[in-house]
Amino acid sequence: MAGQFAFAMFAAGIIGTGLLAVPVLAGSAAYAVTEMTGIAGSLDAKPLSARLFYGTIAATTLAGASLNGIGIDPARALYWAAVVNGILAGPLMVVMMLIVRNPRAMGRLTFSRARSLFGWAATAVMLAASALFLGFMAAGLA
């Protein structure tokens, strides 16, 4: 449909995805670092009162921007980051399903049997997709 502009449209989509992903990934890294260290920090805080938080955002953004300078193709890095996220999603979903069914963890908010059925079905689909991908990779087809 796009003809000779297909490559340009694909490139624009990948670049747009990257532009959307960078602030989200930098922000989530900043939240993870501040949670791990026990130091307060959030997007609501002023930069001078949340130096570690905003410093982490700056450092991760610069690290991502410098990938091209050290010979790593940013588009390829985005692709492999998505692959790793997809493969890790299945095991993470298993853990989450175990948590949402545990009354000690969730109290009165535990998942019902019907919701658990849907959750485990989605988890099985994700695990199967990951297994298929890894199988194709091993066979050299992906």
PDB file of C-alpha atoms in Angstrom:
ATOM      1  CA  MET A   1       0.000   0.000   0.000  1.00  0.00           C
ATOM      2  CA  ALA A   2       2.804   2.415   0.862  1.00  0.00           C
ATOM      3  CA  GLY A   3       4.952   1.318  -2.055  1.00  0.00           C
ATOM      4  CA  GLN A   4       8.319   3.007  -2.177  1.00  0.00           C
ATOM      5  CA  PHE A   5       7.523   4.902   1.045  1.00  0.00           C
ATOM      6  CA  ALA A   6       7.133   1.713   3.132  1.00  0.00           C
ATOM      7  CA  PHE A   7      10.675   1.955   4.492  1.00  0.00           C
ATOM      8  CA  ALA A   8      10.184   5.604   5.476  1.00  0.00           C
ATOM      9  CA  MET A   9       6.863   4.824   7.153  1.00  0.00           C
ATOM     10  CA  PHE A  10       8.419   1.929   9.076  1.00  0.00           C
ATOM     11  CA  ALA A  11      11.374   4.100  10.116  1.00  0.00           C
ATOM     12  CA  ALA A  12       9.010   6.852  11.273  1.00  0.00           C
ATOM     13  CA  GLY A  13       7.079   4.300  13.327  1.00  0.00           C
ATOM     14  CA  ILE A  14      10.227   2.934  14.973  1.00  0.00           C
ATOM     15  CA  ILE A  15      11.513   6.438  15.716  1.00  0.00           C
ATOM     16  CA  GLY A  16       8.108   7.444  17.085  1.00  0.00           C
ATOM     17  CA  THR A  17       8.077   4.355  19.288  1.00  0.00           C
ATOM     18  CA  GLY A  18      11.536   5.262  20.546  1.00  0.00           C
ATOM     19  CA  LEU A  19      10.482   8.816  21.299  1.00  0.00           C
ATOM     20  CA  LEU A  20       7.541   7.465  23.285  1.00  0.00           C
ATOM     21  CA  ALA A  21       9.615   4.825  25.039  1.00  0.00           C
ATOM     22  CA  VAL A  22      12.535   6.976  26.183  1.00  0.00           C
ATOM     23  CA  PRO A  23      10.629   9.090  28.739  1.00  0.00           C
ATOM     24  CA  VAL A  24       8.718   6.070  30.010  1.00  0.00           C
ATOM     25  CA  LEU A  25      11.830   3.923  30.401  1.00  0.00           C
ATOM     26  CA  ALA A  26      13.836   6.761  31.957  1.00  0.00           C
ATOM     27  CA  GLY A  27      11.002   7.554  34.368  1.00  0.00           C
ATOM     28  CA  SER A  28      10.502   3.932  35.360  1.00  0.00           C
ATOM     29  CA  ALA A  29      14.247   3.531  35.922  1.00  0.00           C
ATOM     30  CA  ALA A  30      14.221   6.643  38.122  1.00  0.00           C
ATOM     31  CA  TYR A  31      11.319   5.322  40.166  1.00  0.00           C
ATOM     32  CA  ALA A  32      13.069   1.947  40.527  1.00  0.00           C
ATOM     33  CA  VAL A  33      16.334   3.544  41.678  1.00  0.00           C
ATOM     34  CA  THR A  34      14.657   5.789  44.237  1.00  0.00           C
ATOM     35  CA  GLU A  35      12.493   2.915  45.540  1.00  0.00           C
ATOM     36  CA  MET A  36      15.560   0.683  45.807  1.00  0.00           C
ATOM     37  CA  THR A  37      17.591   3.281  47.702  1.00  0.00           C
ATOM     38  CA  GLY A  38      14.707   4.467  49.853  1.00  0.00           C
ATOM     39  CA  ILE A  39      15.254   8.072  48.782  1.00  0.00           C
ATOM     40  CA  ALA A  40      12.119  10.042  47.973  1.00  0.00           C
ATOM     41  CA  GLY A  41      11.633  11.148  44.408  1.00  0.00           C
ATOM     42  CA  SER A  42       8.860  11.562  41.871  1.00  0.00           C
ATOM     43  CA  LEU A  43       7.779  13.654  38.917  1.00  0.00           C
ATOM     44  CA  ASP A  44       5.801  15.785  41.377  1.00  0.00           C
ATOM     45  CA  ALA A  45       8.966  16.752  43.248  1.00  0.00           C
ATOM     46  CA  LYS A  46      11.060  19.782  42.380  1.00  0.00           C
ATOM     47  CA  PRO A  47      14.400  18.853  40.760  1.00  0.00           C
ATOM     48  CA  LEU A  48      16.511  20.199  43.633  1.00  0.00           C
ATOM     49  CA  SER A  49      14.622  18.112  46.197  1.00  0.00           C
ATOM     50  CA  ALA A  50      14.764  14.930  44.093  1.00  0.00           C
ATOM     51  CA  ARG A  51      18.286  15.008  42.695  1.00  0.00           C
ATOM     52  CA  LEU A  52      18.701  11.232  42.498  1.00  0.00           C
ATOM     53  CA  PHE A  53      15.379  10.849  40.707  1.00  0.00           C
ATOM     54  CA  TYR A  54      16.034  13.513  38.066  1.00  0.00           C
ATOM     55  CA  GLY A  55      19.696  12.530  37.832  1.00  0.00           C
ATOM     56  CA  THR A  56      18.647   8.994  36.976  1.00  0.00           C
ATOM     57  CA  ILE A  57      16.325  10.307  34.265  1.00  0.00           C
ATOM     58  CA  ALA A  58      19.170  12.385  32.816  1.00  0.00           C
ATOM     59  CA  ALA A  59      21.705   9.549  33.032  1.00  0.00           C
ATOM     60  CA  THR A  60      19.466   6.943  31.417  1.00  0.00           C
ATOM     61  CA  THR A  61      18.425   9.349  28.666  1.00  0.00           C
ATOM     62  CA  LEU A  62      22.069  10.177  27.915  1.00  0.00           C
ATOM     63  CA  ALA A  63      22.999   6.493  28.026  1.00  0.00           C
ATOM     64  CA  GLY A  64      20.281   5.698  25.509  1.00  0.00           C
ATOM     65  CA  ALA A  65      21.284   8.601  23.265  1.00  0.00           C
ATOM     66  CA  SER A  66      24.944   7.550  23.373  1.00  0.00           C
ATOM     67  CA  LEU A  67      24.223   4.045  22.046  1.00  0.00           C
ATOM     68  CA  ASN A  68      24.680   5.193  18.477  1.00  0.00           C
ATOM     69  CA  GLY A  69      28.012   6.807  19.349  1.00  0.00           C
ATOM     70  CA  ILE A  70      29.463   3.538  20.617  1.00  0.00           C
ATOM     71  CA  GLY A  71      28.323   1.538  17.602  1.00  0.00           C
ATOM     72  CA  ILE A  72      25.017   0.102  18.815  1.00  0.00           C
ATOM     73  CA  ASP A  73      22.136   0.629  16.430  1.00  0.00           C
ATOM     74  CA  PRO A  74      19.326   2.254  18.476  1.00  0.00           C
ATOM     75  CA  ALA A  75      16.592   0.653  16.343  1.00  0.00           C
ATOM     76  CA  ARG A  76      18.139  -2.771  16.878  1.00  0.00           C
ATOM     77  CA  ALA A  77      18.447  -2.046  20.621  1.00  0.00           C
ATOM     78  CA  LEU A  78      14.744  -1.117  20.757  1.00  0.00           C
ATOM     79  CA  TYR A  79      13.871  -4.335  18.943  1.00  0.00           C
ATOM     80  CA  TRP A  80      15.884  -6.520  21.310  1.00  0.00           C
ATOM     81  CA  ALA A  81      14.547  -4.656  24.346  1.00  0.00           C
ATOM     82  CA  ALA A  82      11.041  -5.488  23.141  1.00  0.00           C
ATOM     83  CA  VAL A  83      12.050  -9.132  22.594  1.00  0.00           C
ATOM     84  CA  VAL A  84      13.476  -9.402  26.116  1.00  0.00           C
ATOM     85  CA  ASN A  85      10.360  -7.746  27.572  1.00  0.00           C
ATOM     86  CA  GLY A  86       8.149 -10.171  25.658  1.00  0.00           C
ATOM     87  CA  ILE A  87      10.083 -13.216  26.834  1.00  0.00           C
ATOM     88  CA  LEU A  88      10.113 -12.036  30.458  1.00  0.00           C
ATOM     89  CA  ALA A  89       6.396 -11.176  30.399  1.00  0.00           C
ATOM     90  CA  GLY A  90       5.298 -14.831  30.663  1.00  0.00           C
ATOM     91  CA  PRO A  91       7.207 -15.666  33.862  1.00  0.00           C
ATOM     92  CA  LEU A  92       6.206 -12.302  35.333  1.00  0.00           C
ATOM     93  CA  MET A  93       2.559 -13.081  34.564  1.00  0.00           C
ATOM     94  CA  VAL A  94       2.923 -16.426  36.369  1.00  0.00           C
ATOM     95  CA  VAL A  95       4.207 -14.635  39.472  1.00  0.00           C
ATOM     96  CA  MET A  96       1.447 -12.040  39.257  1.00  0.00           C
ATOM     97  CA  MET A  97      -1.226 -14.735  38.935  1.00  0.00           C
ATOM     98  CA  LEU A  98       0.140 -16.462  42.028  1.00  0.00           C
ATOM     99  CA  ILE A  99       0.057 -13.174  43.922  1.00  0.00           C
ATOM    100  CA  VAL A 100      -3.494 -12.163  42.918  1.00  0.00           C
ATOM    101  CA  ARG A 101      -4.855 -15.522  44.111  1.00  0.00           C
ATOM    102  CA  ASN A 102      -3.077 -15.310  47.482  1.00  0.00           C
ATOM    103  CA  PRO A 103      -5.345 -13.924  50.235  1.00  0.00           C
ATOM    104  CA  ARG A 104      -2.321 -13.104  52.424  1.00  0.00           C
ATOM    105  CA  ALA A 105      -0.983 -10.800  49.707  1.00  0.00           C
ATOM    106  CA  MET A 106      -4.262  -9.398  48.370  1.00  0.00           C
ATOM    107  CA  GLY A 107      -6.663  -9.585  51.321  1.00  0.00           C
ATOM    108  CA  ARG A 108     -10.266  -9.259  50.141  1.00  0.00           C
ATOM    109  CA  LEU A 109      -9.112  -8.208  46.657  1.00  0.00           C
ATOM    110  CA  THR A 110      -8.094 -11.678  45.493  1.00  0.00           C
ATOM    111  CA  PHE A 111      -9.064 -12.688  41.976  1.00  0.00           C
ATOM    112  CA  SER A 112     -12.237 -14.680  41.496  1.00  0.00           C
ATOM    113  CA  ARG A 113     -12.149 -18.089  39.828  1.00  0.00           C
ATOM    114  CA  ALA A 114     -13.436 -16.623  36.539  1.00  0.00           C
ATOM    115  CA  ARG A 115     -10.823 -13.877  36.485  1.00  0.00           C
ATOM    116  CA  SER A 116      -8.155 -16.394  37.372  1.00  0.00           C
ATOM    117  CA  LEU A 117      -9.226 -18.543  34.440  1.00  0.00           C
ATOM    118  CA  PHE A 118      -8.841 -15.607  32.053  1.00  0.00           C
ATOM    119  CA  GLY A 119      -5.561 -14.590  33.665  1.00  0.00           C
ATOM    120  CA  TRP A 120      -4.080 -18.081  33.416  1.00  0.00           C
ATOM    121  CA  ALA A 121      -5.290 -18.356  29.815  1.00  0.00           C
ATOM    122  CA  ALA A 122      -3.525 -15.084  28.933  1.00  0.00           C
ATOM    123  CA  THR A 123      -0.436 -16.303  30.776  1.00  0.00           C
ATOM    124  CA  ALA A 124      -0.480 -19.572  28.827  1.00  0.00           C
ATOM    125  CA  VAL A 125      -0.779 -17.690  25.536  1.00  0.00           C
ATOM    126  CA  MET A 126       2.172 -15.462  26.457  1.00  0.00           C
ATOM    127  CA  LEU A 127       4.306 -18.415  27.522  1.00  0.00           C
ATOM    128  CA  ALA A 128       3.405 -20.304  24.334  1.00  0.00           C
ATOM    129  CA  ALA A 129       4.256 -17.275  22.180  1.00  0.00           C
ATOM    130  CA  SER A 130       7.606 -16.940  23.934  1.00  0.00           C
ATOM    131  CA  ALA A 131       8.314 -20.635  23.512  1.00  0.00           C
ATOM    132  CA  LEU A 132       7.449 -20.453  19.813  1.00  0.00           C
ATOM    133  CA  PHE A 133       9.678 -17.428  19.342  1.00  0.00           C
ATOM    134  CA  LEU A 134      12.575 -19.102  21.127  1.00  0.00           C
ATOM    135  CA  GLY A 135      11.991 -22.256  19.062  1.00  0.00           C
ATOM    136  CA  PHE A 136      12.105 -20.254  15.838  1.00  0.00           C
ATOM    137  CA  MET A 137      15.252 -18.509  17.044  1.00  0.00           C
ATOM    138  CA  ALA A 138      16.914 -21.838  17.818  1.00  0.00           C
ATOM    139  CA  ALA A 139      15.932 -23.169  14.396  1.00  0.00           C
ATOM    140  CA  GLY A 140      17.311 -20.044  12.727  1.00  0.00           C
ATOM    141  CA  LEU A 141      13.930 -19.026  11.344  1.00  0.00           C
ATOM    142  CA  ALA A 142      13.574 -15.710  13.198  1.00  0.00           C
TER     143      ALA A 142
END
